[in-house]
N, C-alpha and C. Protein backbone atom coordinates (compact mmCIF):
# COMPACT_ATOMS: atom_id res chain seq x y z
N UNK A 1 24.90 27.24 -129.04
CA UNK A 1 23.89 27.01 -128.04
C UNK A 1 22.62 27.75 -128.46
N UNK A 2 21.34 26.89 -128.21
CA UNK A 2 20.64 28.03 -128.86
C UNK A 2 19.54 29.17 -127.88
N UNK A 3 19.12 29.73 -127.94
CA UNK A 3 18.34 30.69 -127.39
C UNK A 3 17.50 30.43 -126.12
N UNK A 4 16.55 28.91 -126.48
CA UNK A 4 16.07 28.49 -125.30
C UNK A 4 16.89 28.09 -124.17
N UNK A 5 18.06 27.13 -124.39
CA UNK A 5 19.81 26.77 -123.69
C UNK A 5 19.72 27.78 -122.83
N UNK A 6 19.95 28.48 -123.58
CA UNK A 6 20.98 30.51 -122.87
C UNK A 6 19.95 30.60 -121.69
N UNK A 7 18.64 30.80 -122.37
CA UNK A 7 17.98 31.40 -121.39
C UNK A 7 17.20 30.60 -120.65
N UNK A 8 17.17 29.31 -120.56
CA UNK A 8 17.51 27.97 -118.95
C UNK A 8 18.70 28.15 -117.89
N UNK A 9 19.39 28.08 -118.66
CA UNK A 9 20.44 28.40 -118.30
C UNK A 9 20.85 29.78 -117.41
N UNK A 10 20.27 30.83 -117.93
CA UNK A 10 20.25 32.15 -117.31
C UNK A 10 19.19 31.52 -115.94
N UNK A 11 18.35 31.52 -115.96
CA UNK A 11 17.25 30.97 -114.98
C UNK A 11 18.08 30.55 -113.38
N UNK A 12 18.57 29.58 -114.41
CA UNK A 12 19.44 28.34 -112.99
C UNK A 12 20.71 29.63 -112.40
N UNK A 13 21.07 30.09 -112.98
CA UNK A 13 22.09 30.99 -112.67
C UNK A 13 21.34 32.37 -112.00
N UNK A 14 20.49 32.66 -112.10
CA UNK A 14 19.73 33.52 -111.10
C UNK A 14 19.30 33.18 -110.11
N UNK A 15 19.03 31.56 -110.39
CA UNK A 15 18.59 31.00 -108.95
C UNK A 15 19.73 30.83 -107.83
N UNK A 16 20.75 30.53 -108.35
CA UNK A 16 21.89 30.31 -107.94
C UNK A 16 21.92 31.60 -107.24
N UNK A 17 22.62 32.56 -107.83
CA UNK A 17 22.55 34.11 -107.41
C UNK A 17 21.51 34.05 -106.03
N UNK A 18 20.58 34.16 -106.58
CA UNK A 18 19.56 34.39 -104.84
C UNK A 18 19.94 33.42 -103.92
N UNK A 19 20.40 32.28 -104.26
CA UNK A 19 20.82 31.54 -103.17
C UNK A 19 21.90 32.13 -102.27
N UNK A 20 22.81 32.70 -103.14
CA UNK A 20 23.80 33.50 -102.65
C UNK A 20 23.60 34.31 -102.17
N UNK A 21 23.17 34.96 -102.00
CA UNK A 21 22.40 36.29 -101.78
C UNK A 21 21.89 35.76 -100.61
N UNK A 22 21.19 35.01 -100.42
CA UNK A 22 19.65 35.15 -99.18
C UNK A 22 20.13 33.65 -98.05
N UNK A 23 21.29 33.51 -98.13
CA UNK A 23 21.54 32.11 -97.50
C UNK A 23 21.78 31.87 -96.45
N UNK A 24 21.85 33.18 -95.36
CA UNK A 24 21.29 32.62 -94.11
C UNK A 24 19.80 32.40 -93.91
N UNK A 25 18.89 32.65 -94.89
CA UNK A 25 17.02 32.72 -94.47
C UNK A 25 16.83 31.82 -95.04
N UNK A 26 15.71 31.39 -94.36
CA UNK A 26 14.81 29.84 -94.84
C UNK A 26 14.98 29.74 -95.90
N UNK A 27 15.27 29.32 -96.59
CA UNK A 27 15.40 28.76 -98.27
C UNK A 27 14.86 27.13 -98.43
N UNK A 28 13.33 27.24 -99.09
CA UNK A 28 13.31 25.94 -99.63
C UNK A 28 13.42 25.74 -101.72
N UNK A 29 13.00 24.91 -101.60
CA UNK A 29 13.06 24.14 -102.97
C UNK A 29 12.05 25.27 -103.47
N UNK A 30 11.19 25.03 -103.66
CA UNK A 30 9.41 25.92 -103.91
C UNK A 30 9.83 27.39 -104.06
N UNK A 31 10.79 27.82 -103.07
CA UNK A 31 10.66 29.05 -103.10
C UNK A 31 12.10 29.56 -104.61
N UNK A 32 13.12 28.81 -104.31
CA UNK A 32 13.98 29.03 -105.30
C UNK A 32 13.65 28.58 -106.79
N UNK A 33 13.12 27.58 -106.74
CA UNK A 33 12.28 27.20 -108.13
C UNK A 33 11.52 28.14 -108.15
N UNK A 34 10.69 28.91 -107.98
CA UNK A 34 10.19 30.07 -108.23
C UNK A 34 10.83 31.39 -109.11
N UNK A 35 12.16 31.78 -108.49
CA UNK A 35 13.25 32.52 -109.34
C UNK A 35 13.34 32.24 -110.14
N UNK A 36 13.59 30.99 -110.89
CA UNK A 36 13.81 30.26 -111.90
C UNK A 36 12.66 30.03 -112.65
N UNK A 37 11.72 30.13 -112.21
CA UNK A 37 10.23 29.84 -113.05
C UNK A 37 10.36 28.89 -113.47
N UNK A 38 10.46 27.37 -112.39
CA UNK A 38 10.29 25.81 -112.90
C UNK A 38 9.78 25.18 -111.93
N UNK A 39 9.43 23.88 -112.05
CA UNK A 39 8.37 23.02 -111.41
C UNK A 39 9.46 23.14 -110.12
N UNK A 40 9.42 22.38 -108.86
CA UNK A 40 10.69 22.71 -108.43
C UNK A 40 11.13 20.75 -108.58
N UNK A 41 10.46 19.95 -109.11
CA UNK A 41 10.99 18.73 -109.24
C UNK A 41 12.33 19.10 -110.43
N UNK A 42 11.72 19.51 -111.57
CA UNK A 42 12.47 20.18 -113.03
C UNK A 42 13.43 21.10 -112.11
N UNK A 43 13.43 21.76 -111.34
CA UNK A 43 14.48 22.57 -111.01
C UNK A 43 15.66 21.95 -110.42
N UNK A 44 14.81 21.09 -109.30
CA UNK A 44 16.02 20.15 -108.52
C UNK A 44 16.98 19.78 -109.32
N UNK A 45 16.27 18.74 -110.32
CA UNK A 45 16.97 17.92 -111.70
C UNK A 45 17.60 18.75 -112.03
N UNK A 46 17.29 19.97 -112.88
CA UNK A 46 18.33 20.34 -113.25
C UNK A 46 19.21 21.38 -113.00
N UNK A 47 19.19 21.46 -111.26
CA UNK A 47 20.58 22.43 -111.41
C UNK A 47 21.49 21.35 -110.35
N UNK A 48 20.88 20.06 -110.62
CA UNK A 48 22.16 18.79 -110.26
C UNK A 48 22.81 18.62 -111.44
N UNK A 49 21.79 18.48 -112.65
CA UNK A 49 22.86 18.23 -113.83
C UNK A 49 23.92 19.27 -114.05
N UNK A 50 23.60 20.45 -113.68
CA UNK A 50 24.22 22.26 -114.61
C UNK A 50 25.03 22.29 -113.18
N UNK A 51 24.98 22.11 -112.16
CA UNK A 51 26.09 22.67 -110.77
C UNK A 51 26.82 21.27 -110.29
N UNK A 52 26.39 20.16 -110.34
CA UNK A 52 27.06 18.91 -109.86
C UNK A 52 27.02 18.57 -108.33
N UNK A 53 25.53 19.08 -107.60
CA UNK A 53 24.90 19.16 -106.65
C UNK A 53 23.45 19.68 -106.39
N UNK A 54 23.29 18.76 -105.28
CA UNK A 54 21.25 19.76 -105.28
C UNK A 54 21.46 20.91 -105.04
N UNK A 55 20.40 21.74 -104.92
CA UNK A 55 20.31 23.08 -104.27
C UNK A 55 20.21 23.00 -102.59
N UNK A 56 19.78 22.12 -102.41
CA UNK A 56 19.82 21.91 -100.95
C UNK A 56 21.45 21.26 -100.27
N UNK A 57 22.58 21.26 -101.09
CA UNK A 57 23.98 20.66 -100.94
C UNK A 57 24.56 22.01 -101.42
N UNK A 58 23.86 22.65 -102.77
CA UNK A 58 24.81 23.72 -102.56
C UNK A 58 24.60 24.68 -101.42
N UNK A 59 23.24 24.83 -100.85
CA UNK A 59 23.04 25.79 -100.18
C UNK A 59 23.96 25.92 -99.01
N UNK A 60 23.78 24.83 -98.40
CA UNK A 60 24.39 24.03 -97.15
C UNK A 60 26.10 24.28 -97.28
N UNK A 61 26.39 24.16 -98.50
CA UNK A 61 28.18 24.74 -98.72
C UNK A 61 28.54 26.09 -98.52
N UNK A 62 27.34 26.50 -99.11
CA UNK A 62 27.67 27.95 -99.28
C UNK A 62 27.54 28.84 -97.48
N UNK A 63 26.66 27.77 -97.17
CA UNK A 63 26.43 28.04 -95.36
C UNK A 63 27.78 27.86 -94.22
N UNK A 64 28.27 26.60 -95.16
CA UNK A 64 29.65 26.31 -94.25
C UNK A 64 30.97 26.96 -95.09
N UNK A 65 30.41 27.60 -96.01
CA UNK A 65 31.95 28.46 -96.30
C UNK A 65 31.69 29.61 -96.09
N UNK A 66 30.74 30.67 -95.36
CA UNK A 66 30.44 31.52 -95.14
C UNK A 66 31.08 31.14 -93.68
N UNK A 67 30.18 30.20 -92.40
CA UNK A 67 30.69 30.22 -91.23
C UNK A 67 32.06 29.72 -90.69
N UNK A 68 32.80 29.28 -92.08
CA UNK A 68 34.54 29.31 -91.89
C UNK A 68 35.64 30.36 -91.76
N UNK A 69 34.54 31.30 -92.51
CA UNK A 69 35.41 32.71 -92.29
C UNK A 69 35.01 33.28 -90.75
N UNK A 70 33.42 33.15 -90.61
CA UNK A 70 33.31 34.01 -89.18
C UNK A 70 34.29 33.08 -88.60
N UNK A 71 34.54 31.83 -88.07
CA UNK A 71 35.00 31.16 -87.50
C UNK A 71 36.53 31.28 -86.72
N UNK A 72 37.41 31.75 -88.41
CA UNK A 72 38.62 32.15 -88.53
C UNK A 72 38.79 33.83 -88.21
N UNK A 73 37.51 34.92 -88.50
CA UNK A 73 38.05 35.69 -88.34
C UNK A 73 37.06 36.85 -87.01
N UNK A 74 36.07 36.08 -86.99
CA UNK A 74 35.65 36.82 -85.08
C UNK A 74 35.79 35.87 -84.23
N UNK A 75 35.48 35.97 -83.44
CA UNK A 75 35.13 35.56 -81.50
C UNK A 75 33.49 34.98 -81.35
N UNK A 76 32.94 35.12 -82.63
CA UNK A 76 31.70 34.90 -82.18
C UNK A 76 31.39 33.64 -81.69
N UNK A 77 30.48 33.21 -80.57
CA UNK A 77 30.50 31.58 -80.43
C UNK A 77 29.98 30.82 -81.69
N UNK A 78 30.32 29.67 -81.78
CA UNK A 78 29.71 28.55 -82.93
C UNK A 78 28.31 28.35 -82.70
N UNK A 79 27.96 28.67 -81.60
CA UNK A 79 26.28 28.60 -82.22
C UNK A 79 25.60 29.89 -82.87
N UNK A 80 26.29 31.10 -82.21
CA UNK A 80 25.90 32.32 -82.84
C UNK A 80 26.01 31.87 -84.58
N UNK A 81 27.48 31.90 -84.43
CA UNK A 81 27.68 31.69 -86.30
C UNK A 81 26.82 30.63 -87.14
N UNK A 82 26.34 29.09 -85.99
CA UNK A 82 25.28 28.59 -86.65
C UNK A 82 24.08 29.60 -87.24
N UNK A 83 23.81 29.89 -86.23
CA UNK A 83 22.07 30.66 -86.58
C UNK A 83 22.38 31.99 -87.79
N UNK A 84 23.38 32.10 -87.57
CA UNK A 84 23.79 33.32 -88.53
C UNK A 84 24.04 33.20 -90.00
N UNK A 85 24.19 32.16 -89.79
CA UNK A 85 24.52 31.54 -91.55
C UNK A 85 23.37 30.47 -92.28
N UNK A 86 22.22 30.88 -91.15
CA UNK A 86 21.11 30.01 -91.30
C UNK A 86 20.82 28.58 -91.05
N UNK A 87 21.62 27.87 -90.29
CA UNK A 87 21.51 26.27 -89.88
C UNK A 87 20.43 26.87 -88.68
N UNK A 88 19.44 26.06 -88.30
CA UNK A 88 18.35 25.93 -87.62
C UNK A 88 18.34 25.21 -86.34
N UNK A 89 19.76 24.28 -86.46
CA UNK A 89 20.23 23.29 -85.39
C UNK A 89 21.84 23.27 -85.49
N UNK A 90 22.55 23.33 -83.99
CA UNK A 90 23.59 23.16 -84.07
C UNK A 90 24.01 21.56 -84.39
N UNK A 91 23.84 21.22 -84.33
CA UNK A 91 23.70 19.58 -84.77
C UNK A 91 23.73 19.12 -85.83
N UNK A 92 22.79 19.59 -86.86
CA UNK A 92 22.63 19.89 -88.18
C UNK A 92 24.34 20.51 -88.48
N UNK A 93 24.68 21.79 -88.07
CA UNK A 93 25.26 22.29 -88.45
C UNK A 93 26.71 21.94 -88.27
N UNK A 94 26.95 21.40 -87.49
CA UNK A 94 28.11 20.45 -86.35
C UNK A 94 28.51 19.36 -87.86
N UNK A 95 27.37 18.41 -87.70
CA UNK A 95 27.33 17.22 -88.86
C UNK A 95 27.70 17.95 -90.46
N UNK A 96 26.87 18.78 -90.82
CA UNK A 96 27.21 18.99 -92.25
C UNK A 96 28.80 19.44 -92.51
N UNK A 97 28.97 20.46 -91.07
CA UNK A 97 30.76 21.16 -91.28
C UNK A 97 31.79 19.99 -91.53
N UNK A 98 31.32 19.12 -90.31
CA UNK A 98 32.44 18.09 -90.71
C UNK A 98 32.77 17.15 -92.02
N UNK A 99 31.27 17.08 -92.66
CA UNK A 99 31.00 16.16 -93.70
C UNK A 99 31.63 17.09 -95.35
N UNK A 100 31.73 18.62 -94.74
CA UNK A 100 32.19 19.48 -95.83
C UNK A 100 33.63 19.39 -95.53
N UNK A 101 33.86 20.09 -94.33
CA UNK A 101 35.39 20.97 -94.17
C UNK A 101 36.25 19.30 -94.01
N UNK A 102 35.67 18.29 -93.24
CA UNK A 102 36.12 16.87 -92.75
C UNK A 102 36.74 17.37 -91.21
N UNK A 103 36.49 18.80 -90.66
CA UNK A 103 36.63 18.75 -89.08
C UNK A 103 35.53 19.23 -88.34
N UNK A 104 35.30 18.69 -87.17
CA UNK A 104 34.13 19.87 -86.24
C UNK A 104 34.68 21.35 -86.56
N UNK A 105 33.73 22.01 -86.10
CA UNK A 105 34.01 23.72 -86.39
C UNK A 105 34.65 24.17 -85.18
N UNK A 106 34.90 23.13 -84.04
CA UNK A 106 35.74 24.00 -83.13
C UNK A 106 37.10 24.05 -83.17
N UNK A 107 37.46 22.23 -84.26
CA UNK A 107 38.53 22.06 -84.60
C UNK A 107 38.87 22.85 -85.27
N UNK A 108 38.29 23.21 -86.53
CA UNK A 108 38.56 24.35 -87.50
C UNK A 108 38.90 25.70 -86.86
N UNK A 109 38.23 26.07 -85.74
CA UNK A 109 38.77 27.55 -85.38
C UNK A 109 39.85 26.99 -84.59
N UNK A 110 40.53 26.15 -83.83
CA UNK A 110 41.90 26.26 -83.54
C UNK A 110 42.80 26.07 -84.26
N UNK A 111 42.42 25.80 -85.59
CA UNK A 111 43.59 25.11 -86.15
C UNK A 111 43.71 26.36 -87.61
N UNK A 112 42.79 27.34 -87.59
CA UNK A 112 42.91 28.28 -88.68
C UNK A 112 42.76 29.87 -88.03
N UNK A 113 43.59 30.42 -87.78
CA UNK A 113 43.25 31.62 -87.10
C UNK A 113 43.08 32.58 -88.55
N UNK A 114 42.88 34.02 -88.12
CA UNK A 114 42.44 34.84 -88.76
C UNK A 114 43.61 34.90 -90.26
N UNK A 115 43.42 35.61 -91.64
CA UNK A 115 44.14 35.39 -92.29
C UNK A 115 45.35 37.04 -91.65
N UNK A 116 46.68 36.84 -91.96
CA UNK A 116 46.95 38.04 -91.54
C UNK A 116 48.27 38.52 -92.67
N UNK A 117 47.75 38.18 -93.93
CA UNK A 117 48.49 38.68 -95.10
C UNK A 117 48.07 39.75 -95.86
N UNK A 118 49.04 40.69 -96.35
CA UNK A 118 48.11 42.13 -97.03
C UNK A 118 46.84 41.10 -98.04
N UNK A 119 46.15 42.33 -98.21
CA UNK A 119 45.29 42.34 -98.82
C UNK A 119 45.29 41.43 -100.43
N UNK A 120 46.52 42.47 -100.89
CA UNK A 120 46.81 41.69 -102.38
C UNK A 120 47.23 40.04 -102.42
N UNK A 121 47.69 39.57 -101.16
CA UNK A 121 48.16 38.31 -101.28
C UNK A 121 46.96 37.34 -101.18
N UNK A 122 45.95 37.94 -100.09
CA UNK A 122 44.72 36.96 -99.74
C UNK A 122 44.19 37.20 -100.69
N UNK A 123 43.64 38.06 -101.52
CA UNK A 123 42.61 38.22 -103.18
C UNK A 123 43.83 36.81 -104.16
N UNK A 124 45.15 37.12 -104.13
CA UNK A 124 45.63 36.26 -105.29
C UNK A 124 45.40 35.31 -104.61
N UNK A 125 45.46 34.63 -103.32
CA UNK A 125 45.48 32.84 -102.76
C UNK A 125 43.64 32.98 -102.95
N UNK A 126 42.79 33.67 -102.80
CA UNK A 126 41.45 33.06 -103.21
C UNK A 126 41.22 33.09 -104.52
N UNK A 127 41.72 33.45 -105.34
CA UNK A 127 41.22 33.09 -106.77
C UNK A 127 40.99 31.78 -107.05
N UNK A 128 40.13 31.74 -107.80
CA UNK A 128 39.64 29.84 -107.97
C UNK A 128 41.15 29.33 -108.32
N UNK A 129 41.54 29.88 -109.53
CA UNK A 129 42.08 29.12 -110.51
C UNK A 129 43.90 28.51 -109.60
N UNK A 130 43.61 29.78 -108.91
CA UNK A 130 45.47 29.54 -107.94
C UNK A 130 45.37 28.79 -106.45
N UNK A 131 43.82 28.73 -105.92
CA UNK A 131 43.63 28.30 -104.78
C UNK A 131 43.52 26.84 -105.07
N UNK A 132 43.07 26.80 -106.08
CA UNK A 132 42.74 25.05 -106.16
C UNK A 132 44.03 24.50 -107.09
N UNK A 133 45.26 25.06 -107.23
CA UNK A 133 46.39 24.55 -108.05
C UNK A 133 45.92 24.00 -109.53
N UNK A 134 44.76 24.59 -110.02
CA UNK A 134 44.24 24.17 -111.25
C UNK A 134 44.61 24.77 -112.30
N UNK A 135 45.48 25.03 -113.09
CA UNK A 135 45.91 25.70 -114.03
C UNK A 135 46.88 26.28 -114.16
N UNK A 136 47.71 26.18 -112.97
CA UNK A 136 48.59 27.24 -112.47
C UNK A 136 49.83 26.84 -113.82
N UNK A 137 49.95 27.83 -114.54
CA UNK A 137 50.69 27.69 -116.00
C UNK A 137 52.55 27.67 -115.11
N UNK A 138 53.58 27.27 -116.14
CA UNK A 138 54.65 27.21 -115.60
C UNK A 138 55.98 28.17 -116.88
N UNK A 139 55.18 28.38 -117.98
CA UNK A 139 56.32 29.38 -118.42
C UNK A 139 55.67 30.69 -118.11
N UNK A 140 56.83 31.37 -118.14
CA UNK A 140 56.62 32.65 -117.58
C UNK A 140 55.44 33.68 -118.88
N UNK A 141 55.34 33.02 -119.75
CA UNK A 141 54.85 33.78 -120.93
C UNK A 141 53.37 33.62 -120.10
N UNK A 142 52.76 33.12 -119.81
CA UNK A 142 51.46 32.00 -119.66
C UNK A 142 51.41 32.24 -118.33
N UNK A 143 52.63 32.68 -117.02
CA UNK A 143 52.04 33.37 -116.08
C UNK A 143 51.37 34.48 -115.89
N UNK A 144 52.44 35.19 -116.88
CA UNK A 144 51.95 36.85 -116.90
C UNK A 144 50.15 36.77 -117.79
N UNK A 145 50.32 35.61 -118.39
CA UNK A 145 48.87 36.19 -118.74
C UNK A 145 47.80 35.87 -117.98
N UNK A 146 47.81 34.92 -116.77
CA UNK A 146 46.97 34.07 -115.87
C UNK A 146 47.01 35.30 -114.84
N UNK A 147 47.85 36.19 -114.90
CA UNK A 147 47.58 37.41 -114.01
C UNK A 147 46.65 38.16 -113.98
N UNK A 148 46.14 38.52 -115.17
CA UNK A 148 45.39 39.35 -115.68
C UNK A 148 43.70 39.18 -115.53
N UNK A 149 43.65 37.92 -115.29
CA UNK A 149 42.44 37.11 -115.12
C UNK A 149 42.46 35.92 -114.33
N UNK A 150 41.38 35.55 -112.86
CA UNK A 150 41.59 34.43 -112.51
C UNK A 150 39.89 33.59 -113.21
N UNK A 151 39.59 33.77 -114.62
CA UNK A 151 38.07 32.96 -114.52
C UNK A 151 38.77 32.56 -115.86
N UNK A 152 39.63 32.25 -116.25
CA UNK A 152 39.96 30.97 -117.66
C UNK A 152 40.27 31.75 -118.45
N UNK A 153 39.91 33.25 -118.81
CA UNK A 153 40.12 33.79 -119.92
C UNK A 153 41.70 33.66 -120.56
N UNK A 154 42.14 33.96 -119.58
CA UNK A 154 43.89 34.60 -119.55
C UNK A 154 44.35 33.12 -119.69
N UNK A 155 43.86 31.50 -119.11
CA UNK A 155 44.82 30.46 -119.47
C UNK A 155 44.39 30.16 -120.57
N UNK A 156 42.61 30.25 -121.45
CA UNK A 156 42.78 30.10 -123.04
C UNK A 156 43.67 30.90 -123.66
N UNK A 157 43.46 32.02 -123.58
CA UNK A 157 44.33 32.55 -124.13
C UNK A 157 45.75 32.43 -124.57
N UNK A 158 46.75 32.02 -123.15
CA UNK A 158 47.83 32.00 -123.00
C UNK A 158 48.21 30.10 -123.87
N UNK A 159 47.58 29.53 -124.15
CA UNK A 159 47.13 28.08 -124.64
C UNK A 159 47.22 28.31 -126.47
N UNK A 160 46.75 29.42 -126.60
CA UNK A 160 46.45 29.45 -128.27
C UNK A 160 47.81 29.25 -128.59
């Protein structure tokens, strides 16, 4: 990859980062293309090609997987947790949950209560690689090494 790559690439991934970071507050296009130091048309484009969504779809995910946890794990009402995770309209926010999670958010809090497993079990069920059944290796040689790492390292490895 060469030098200019890396460091586009670094760009979109900082932008990303602040998104994460700042995603209950107004966030437009203009302002995150800015982080990135690109037109924000060039930015749109390309962190659909590099993420496999706009910034305005990831943002919005990252909004409704933030207010799935308040959901599951306070009392707060669903509009509090709207405004809190930055939706501007419960309506807005009502429509996008369902179009993400596929239930209203009130359905979602009856039907998911708080998590109530130690600690070590909820870190191993959120790891990408074991939550999404993606890799999950089946000899024991190739488990023990998928332990060690849940971001790919440990299943190349265990592959050579």
């Amino acid at each position: 990859m060469s030098r200019e790559v890396e460091e586009f690439n670094r760009r979109l991934l900082r932008a990303r980062d602040a998104m994460d970071r700042a995603y209950a507050e107004p966030l437009d296009v203009r302002a995150v293309a800015a982080v990135a130091h690109l037109s924000e048309a060039h930015f749109s484009r390309s962190f659909r090609a590099t993420f496999g969504e706009t910034p305005h779809r990831y943002l919005q995910r990252r909004r409704v997987e933030r207010s799935m946890f308040l959901l599951r794990e306070t009392d707060r009402s669903i509009t509090d947790i709207c405004f809190d995770v930055g939706f501007t309209s419960l309506g807005t926010f009502s429509r996008t949950f369902r179009e993400i999670v596929g239930e209203a958010p009130s359905d979602y809090r009856l039907g998911h209560g708080p998590l109530v497993a130690p600690n070590c079990f909820q870190m191993a069920a959120m790891r990408p690689q074991v939550a999404a059944g993606v890799g999950v290796p089946t000899s024991r040689r190739s488990r023990q090494a998928v332990r060690s790492s849940s971001f790919g390292e440990a299943t190349a490895a265990a592959t050579r």
